[in-house]
């Protein structure tokens, strides 16, 4: 059947995630993949989850295997709110929370509730491809604001807000940003909030990596400084517990509760109850902070080792970020370099990365940047892969 005339307008301009497509290539065990965005499998608390599953199915199988509340499993909601109060200093007095099926759904629900066709979304340039595609499916207009070393350029952000009255949302990953690894400074965080209040737009603060800091000083979340309800906070269990359980959460002003709940009901009724019960039990009975600390130390080593290899093998005309946490490094080649073409050549040499155009508002324009992930590869594979990339960059640049 020919579906060409039946596809909806909102899906016509949306392309498959470049990262997901590269995953298919990276499935080859010979490929050294720096393309993924997943945590190291050795950080998954497998034994604890085995014990919890057995306990939950023994003591409360009816609840675990049945329907649940759209807003989420109450003990998990309470545990998350308490953790946000103590760890992130988020005042939850006038806030509500909903458990969602991964950060991607949290972004989708926010867009569904706030955006009409043609509404504007300001995003960092570069930014996370998954949420960029979500906004595209709502026919939103994307406004990319370039990143400085300390986050989004506030002068360009204000100019963009001033000149485009259709903007409703600012999307930001202020801590260990995907894909750049950049952390927005305190002045930038305060400035973004002030501009959101001044122009009456919502900030969607996406913070999946915030607990993975392995150096530098912890900074307050934008949400912790929000006294007016302008910030929707998106947190996740994917990078600190298990991505496969698909658990994340939205914290927002109670004025959005009704519509967020209805949007959730219209999407999937509720998030998997069994997964929520597993996470709830883990937070109550196990030491998640100890587990996160082990992940931090692992990522610290792998990040520093990858950077040392890059210092050795990459040509000096290539620059790159030096993140204080998270799982990504952003590489910048000389202008005019097409990293899409570089990626295709790298795959032939059994190394994969993600070209920068995947993270831009204009995915069709060639990019001279690319993203590396260091969380999953052993030292041996990091050394081998970076040496191959260094040879390729030296040869082509």
Coordinates of C-alpha atoms in Angstrom, one line a residue:
X1 CA 0.0 0.0 0.0
X2 CA 1.2 3.5 -0.8
X3 CA 1.0 5.6 2.4
X4 CA 2.7 8.7 0.9
X5 CA -0.5 10.7 0.9
X6 CA -1.7 9.4 4.3
X7 CA 1.2 10.4 6.6
X8 CA 0.3 13.2 8.9
X9 CA 1.8 16.6 8.4
X10 CA 3.4 16.6 11.8
X11 CA 5.4 13.5 11.0
X12 CA 6.5 14.5 7.5
X13 CA 9.5 16.6 8.6
X14 CA 10.7 14.2 11.4
X15 CA 13.6 11.9 10.6
X16 CA 14.6 8.8 12.5
X17 CA 17.1 9.4 15.3
X18 CA 20.6 9.3 13.9
X19 CA 21.7 7.7 17.2
X20 CA 19.2 4.8 16.9
X21 CA 20.3 4.2 13.3
X22 CA 23.9 4.2 14.4
X23 CA 23.0 1.7 17.1
X24 CA 22.1 -0.8 14.3
X25 CA 25.6 -0.4 13.0
X26 CA 27.1 -0.6 16.4
X27 CA 25.4 -3.9 17.1
X28 CA 28.4 -5.5 15.2
X29 CA 30.6 -6.7 18.1
X30 CA 33.7 -5.6 16.1
X31 CA 32.6 -2.0 16.2
X32 CA 34.0 0.1 19.0
X33 CA 31.0 2.3 19.7
X34 CA 31.4 5.8 21.2
X35 CA 27.9 6.6 19.8
X36 CA 25.6 5.5 22.6
X37 CA 24.2 7.4 25.5
X38 CA 23.7 4.5 27.9
X39 CA 25.1 4.0 31.3
X40 CA 27.8 1.3 31.9
X41 CA 25.9 -2.1 32.3
X42 CA 28.2 -2.9 35.3
X43 CA 26.5 -0.1 37.2
X44 CA 23.1 -1.8 37.1
X45 CA 22.1 -3.1 40.5
X46 CA 21.2 -6.5 39.2
X47 CA 21.3 -8.5 42.4
X48 CA 19.2 -5.9 44.3
X49 CA 16.6 -5.9 41.5
X50 CA 16.4 -9.7 41.6
X51 CA 15.7 -9.6 45.3
X52 CA 13.2 -6.8 44.9
X53 CA 11.3 -8.6 42.1
X54 CA 11.0 -11.7 44.1
X55 CA 9.8 -9.8 47.2
X56 CA 7.3 -7.7 45.2
X57 CA 5.8 -10.6 43.4
X58 CA 5.6 -12.6 46.6
X59 CA 4.1 -9.9 48.8
X60 CA 2.1 -7.7 46.4
X61 CA 1.7 -9.4 43.0
X62 CA -1.8 -8.1 42.5
X63 CA -0.8 -4.5 42.7
X64 CA 2.4 -5.0 40.7
X65 CA 0.7 -6.7 37.8
X66 CA -2.4 -4.6 37.6
X67 CA -3.4 -1.1 36.5
X68 CA -2.2 1.9 38.5
X69 CA -2.8 5.6 39.0
X70 CA -2.0 7.8 36.0
X71 CA -0.1 10.2 38.3
X72 CA 2.2 7.3 39.4
X73 CA 2.8 4.9 42.3
X74 CA 2.3 6.9 45.4
X75 CA 5.2 5.6 47.5
X76 CA 7.6 6.3 44.6
X77 CA 6.2 9.8 44.1
X78 CA 6.7 10.5 47.8
X79 CA 10.3 9.0 47.8
X80 CA 11.2 11.1 44.7
X81 CA 9.9 14.3 46.2
X82 CA 11.7 13.7 49.4
X83 CA 14.9 13.1 47.5
X84 CA 14.5 16.2 45.5
X85 CA 13.9 18.2 48.7
X86 CA 17.1 16.9 50.3
X87 CA 19.4 16.5 47.3
X88 CA 18.3 19.4 45.0
X89 CA 16.7 21.8 47.5
X90 CA 13.5 21.9 45.4
X91 CA 10.6 23.4 47.4
X92 CA 7.7 21.1 46.6
X93 CA 5.0 22.9 48.6
X94 CA 3.1 24.2 45.5
X95 CA 4.5 21.6 43.2
X96 CA 3.1 18.3 41.9
X97 CA 4.8 15.2 40.4
X98 CA 3.9 12.6 37.8
X99 CA 5.9 9.5 37.1
X100 CA 6.5 9.0 33.4
X101 CA 7.8 6.3 31.1
X102 CA 11.3 7.7 30.6
X103 CA 12.5 11.3 30.1
X104 CA 11.3 11.2 26.5
X105 CA 7.7 10.9 27.6
X106 CA 8.2 13.7 30.1
X107 CA 9.3 15.9 27.3
X108 CA 6.4 14.7 25.1
X109 CA 3.8 15.4 27.8
X110 CA 5.2 18.9 28.4
X111 CA 5.0 19.6 24.7
X112 CA 1.5 18.2 24.4
X113 CA 0.2 20.3 27.3
X114 CA 1.9 23.6 26.3
X115 CA 2.4 23.7 22.5
X116 CA 0.1 24.6 19.6
X117 CA 1.3 24.2 16.0
X118 CA 3.7 27.0 15.2
X119 CA 4.6 27.8 18.8
X120 CA 8.2 28.4 19.4
X121 CA 10.7 26.4 21.5
X122 CA 14.1 27.8 22.3
X123 CA 16.8 25.1 22.7
X124 CA 20.5 25.0 23.2
X125 CA 22.5 24.6 20.0
X126 CA 23.5 21.7 20.0
X127 CA 20.8 19.8 22.0
X128 CA 19.4 16.4 22.6
X129 CA 18.0 14.9 19.4
X130 CA 15.2 13.0 21.2
X131 CA 13.5 16.1 22.5
X132 CA 14.2 18.1 19.3
X133 CA 12.2 15.4 17.5
X134 CA 9.5 15.5 20.0
X135 CA 9.0 19.2 19.5
X136 CA 9.1 18.7 15.7
X137 CA 6.2 16.2 16.0
X138 CA 4.0 19.0 17.4
X139 CA 5.0 21.3 14.5
X140 CA 6.8 23.6 16.9
X141 CA 9.3 26.1 15.5
X142 CA 12.8 25.5 16.9
X143 CA 15.0 28.5 17.8
X144 CA 18.6 27.4 18.5
X145 CA 20.7 29.5 20.8
X146 CA 24.5 28.8 20.7
X147 CA 26.3 27.5 23.7
X148 CA 29.3 29.2 25.3
X149 CA 31.6 27.4 27.7
X150 CA 29.3 28.3 30.6
X151 CA 26.0 27.5 28.8
X152 CA 23.4 29.2 26.6
X153 CA 24.3 32.7 25.3
X154 CA 22.0 34.9 27.4
X155 CA 22.2 37.9 25.1
X156 CA 21.1 35.9 22.1
X157 CA 18.4 34.1 24.2
X158 CA 16.9 37.5 25.2
X159 CA 17.1 38.7 21.6
X160 CA 15.3 35.6 20.5
X161 CA 12.6 35.9 23.1
X162 CA 12.1 39.6 22.4
X163 CA 11.7 39.1 18.6
X164 CA 9.6 36.0 18.6
X165 CA 6.3 36.3 20.4
X166 CA 5.3 32.7 19.6
X167 CA 7.9 31.2 22.0
X168 CA 6.3 29.3 24.9
X169 CA 9.1 27.0 26.0
X170 CA 12.9 27.1 26.7
X171 CA 14.4 23.6 26.7
X172 CA 17.7 23.2 28.5
X173 CA 20.0 20.5 29.9
X174 CA 22.0 22.7 32.2
X175 CA 24.2 20.0 33.9
X176 CA 26.6 17.9 31.7
X177 CA 24.6 18.7 28.7
X178 CA 23.8 16.2 26.0
X179 CA 25.7 16.3 23.6
X180 CA 28.3 18.9 24.7
X181 CA 29.1 17.9 28.3
X182 CA 28.9 21.6 29.1
X183 CA 27.5 22.7 32.5
X184 CA 25.7 26.0 32.6
X185 CA 27.2 28.4 35.2
X186 CA 25.2 29.8 38.1
X187 CA 24.9 33.2 36.4
X188 CA 23.5 31.6 33.2
X189 CA 20.9 29.6 35.3
X190 CA 19.7 32.7 37.1
X191 CA 19.7 34.6 33.9
X192 CA 17.6 32.0 32.1
X193 CA 15.1 32.0 34.9
X194 CA 14.8 35.8 35.0
X195 CA 14.2 35.8 31.2
X196 CA 11.6 33.1 31.5
X197 CA 9.8 35.2 34.1
X198 CA 10.2 38.4 32.1
X199 CA 8.8 37.0 28.9
X200 CA 6.4 34.6 30.6
X201 CA 7.7 31.3 29.1
X202 CA 8.2 28.0 30.7
X203 CA 11.6 26.4 31.2
X204 CA 11.8 22.6 30.7
X205 CA 14.9 21.7 32.8
X206 CA 16.1 18.2 31.8
X207 CA 18.5 16.8 34.4
X208 CA 19.2 13.1 33.7
X209 CA 23.0 13.4 34.4
X210 CA 23.1 15.8 37.4
X211 CA 24.0 13.2 40.0
X212 CA 26.9 11.9 37.9
X213 CA 29.3 14.7 38.8
X214 CA 32.9 13.5 39.4
X215 CA 34.7 16.8 39.7
X216 CA 34.0 20.4 40.2
X217 CA 31.4 22.1 42.4
X218 CA 27.8 21.1 42.4
X219 CA 25.4 23.9 41.2
X220 CA 21.8 24.5 42.1
X221 CA 19.1 23.3 39.7
X222 CA 17.1 26.1 38.0
X223 CA 14.0 24.5 39.6
X224 CA 15.5 25.1 43.1
X225 CA 15.5 28.8 42.4
X226 CA 12.0 28.9 40.9
X227 CA 9.5 30.7 43.1
X228 CA 7.0 31.5 40.3
X229 CA 6.2 28.1 38.8
X230 CA 8.0 28.9 35.5
X231 CA 10.2 25.7 35.6
X232 CA 9.1 22.2 34.8
X233 CA 11.7 19.8 36.1
X234 CA 12.4 16.5 34.3
X235 CA 14.4 13.9 36.3
X236 CA 15.2 10.3 35.4
X237 CA 16.3 7.0 36.8
X238 CA 17.8 5.9 33.5
X239 CA 21.4 7.0 34.1
X240 CA 21.5 6.2 37.9
X241 CA 19.5 3.0 38.1
X242 CA 18.3 1.3 34.9
X243 CA 17.4 2.7 31.5
X244 CA 15.4 -0.4 30.6
X245 CA 12.8 0.2 33.4
X246 CA 11.8 3.4 31.6
X247 CA 11.2 5.6 34.7
X248 CA 11.4 9.3 35.0
X249 CA 9.4 12.1 36.6
X250 CA 8.1 15.6 36.0
X251 CA 7.8 18.1 38.8
X252 CA 5.7 21.2 38.0
X253 CA 3.5 23.9 39.4
X254 CA 0.1 22.6 40.5
X255 CA -1.6 24.7 37.9
X256 CA -0.5 22.2 35.3
X257 CA -1.6 19.1 37.3
X258 CA -5.0 18.5 35.6
X259 CA -3.7 18.8 32.0
X260 CA -0.5 16.8 32.7
X261 CA -2.7 14.0 34.1
X262 CA -5.1 14.0 31.2
X263 CA -2.2 14.1 28.7
X264 CA -0.7 11.0 30.5
X265 CA -4.0 9.2 30.4
X266 CA -4.3 9.9 26.7
X267 CA -0.8 8.6 26.1
X268 CA -0.5 5.3 28.0
X269 CA -2.9 5.5 30.9
X270 CA 0.0 5.0 33.4
X271 CA 3.6 4.0 33.7
X272 CA 4.5 0.4 34.3
X273 CA 3.5 -0.3 37.9
X274 CA 6.0 -3.2 38.4
X275 CA 8.9 -0.9 37.4
X276 CA 7.7 1.8 39.7
X277 CA 7.4 -0.6 42.7
X278 CA 11.0 -1.9 42.0
X279 CA 12.3 1.7 42.0
X280 CA 10.3 2.5 45.1
X281 CA 11.7 -0.5 47.0
X282 CA 15.2 0.3 45.9
X283 CA 15.0 3.8 47.2
X284 CA 13.6 2.7 50.5
X285 CA 15.7 -0.4 51.3
X286 CA 19.0 0.0 49.4
X287 CA 21.7 2.6 49.1
X288 CA 21.3 4.3 45.8
X289 CA 23.8 7.0 46.7
X290 CA 26.6 4.3 47.2
X291 CA 25.7 2.9 43.8
X292 CA 25.8 6.3 42.2
X293 CA 29.2 7.0 43.7
X294 CA 30.6 3.8 42.1
X295 CA 29.2 5.0 38.8
X296 CA 30.8 8.4 39.3
X297 CA 34.2 6.9 39.9
X298 CA 34.0 4.6 36.9
X299 CA 33.0 7.5 34.6
X300 CA 35.7 9.7 36.1
X301 CA 38.3 7.2 35.1
X302 CA 36.9 6.5 31.7
X303 CA 36.4 10.2 30.9
X304 CA 40.0 11.1 32.0
X305 CA 41.4 8.1 30.1
X306 CA 39.6 9.0 26.9
X307 CA 40.7 12.6 27.2
X308 CA 44.3 11.5 27.7
X309 CA 44.1 9.3 24.6
X310 CA 42.6 12.2 22.7
X311 CA 45.4 14.5 23.9
X312 CA 47.9 12.0 22.5
X313 CA 46.3 11.0 19.2
X314 CA 44.0 13.8 18.0
X315 CA 45.5 16.6 15.8
X316 CA 45.9 19.9 17.6
X317 CA 43.5 21.6 15.2
X318 CA 40.7 19.6 16.9
X319 CA 39.3 20.8 20.2
X320 CA 37.0 19.2 22.7
X321 CA 35.2 19.8 26.0
X322 CA 36.4 18.5 29.3
X323 CA 33.3 17.6 31.3
X324 CA 33.0 17.5 35.0
X325 CA 30.5 14.7 34.9
X326 CA 27.9 13.0 32.7
X327 CA 28.9 10.7 29.9
X328 CA 29.7 12.8 26.8
X329 CA 32.6 14.7 25.2
X330 CA 31.9 17.2 22.3
X331 CA 34.6 17.4 19.6
X332 CA 35.0 20.4 17.3
X333 CA 36.9 20.1 14.0
X334 CA 37.9 23.0 11.8
X335 CA 34.9 24.7 10.1
X336 CA 34.1 23.1 6.7
X337 CA 34.6 19.6 8.0
X338 CA 31.7 17.3 7.4
X339 CA 31.6 14.9 10.3
X340 CA 28.8 12.9 8.7
X341 CA 31.3 11.9 6.0
X342 CA 33.9 11.3 8.7
X343 CA 31.5 9.0 10.6
X344 CA 30.9 6.9 7.5
X345 CA 34.6 6.4 7.1
X346 CA 35.1 5.7 10.8
X347 CA 32.5 2.9 10.7
X348 CA 34.5 1.3 7.8
X349 CA 37.4 1.3 10.3
X350 CA 35.2 -0.2 13.0
X351 CA 34.6 2.9 15.2
X352 CA 31.3 4.7 15.6
X353 CA 30.4 8.2 16.9
X354 CA 27.5 10.6 16.3
X355 CA 28.0 13.5 13.9
X356 CA 27.0 16.9 15.2
X357 CA 24.2 17.6 12.7
X358 CA 22.0 15.1 14.6
X359 CA 21.9 17.6 17.5
X360 CA 21.1 20.8 15.6
X361 CA 17.9 22.5 14.8
X362 CA 18.7 22.0 11.1
X363 CA 19.6 18.4 10.8
X364 CA 20.3 18.6 7.1
X365 CA 23.2 21.1 7.4
X366 CA 26.6 19.5 7.7
X367 CA 28.3 19.9 11.1
X368 CA 32.0 20.2 11.9
X369 CA 31.4 18.7 15.4
X370 CA 30.7 15.2 16.8
X371 CA 29.8 13.5 20.1
X372 CA 31.8 10.8 21.9
X373 CA 30.4 8.7 24.7
X374 CA 32.9 7.2 27.2
X375 CA 30.6 5.3 29.7
X376 CA 30.5 1.8 28.2
X377 CA 33.9 1.1 26.7
X378 CA 36.8 -0.6 28.4
X379 CA 40.2 1.1 28.6
X380 CA 41.5 -1.2 25.9
X381 CA 38.7 -0.3 23.5
X382 CA 38.9 3.4 24.3
X383 CA 42.6 3.4 23.5
X384 CA 42.1 1.4 20.2
X385 CA 39.1 3.5 19.1
X386 CA 40.6 6.9 19.9
X387 CA 43.8 5.9 18.1
X388 CA 41.9 4.9 15.0
X389 CA 39.9 8.2 15.1
X390 CA 43.1 10.2 15.6
X391 CA 44.6 8.6 12.5
X392 CA 41.4 9.3 10.6
X393 CA 41.3 13.0 11.7
X394 CA 45.0 13.5 11.0
X395 CA 44.5 12.0 7.5
X396 CA 41.4 13.9 6.6
X397 CA 42.0 17.2 8.3

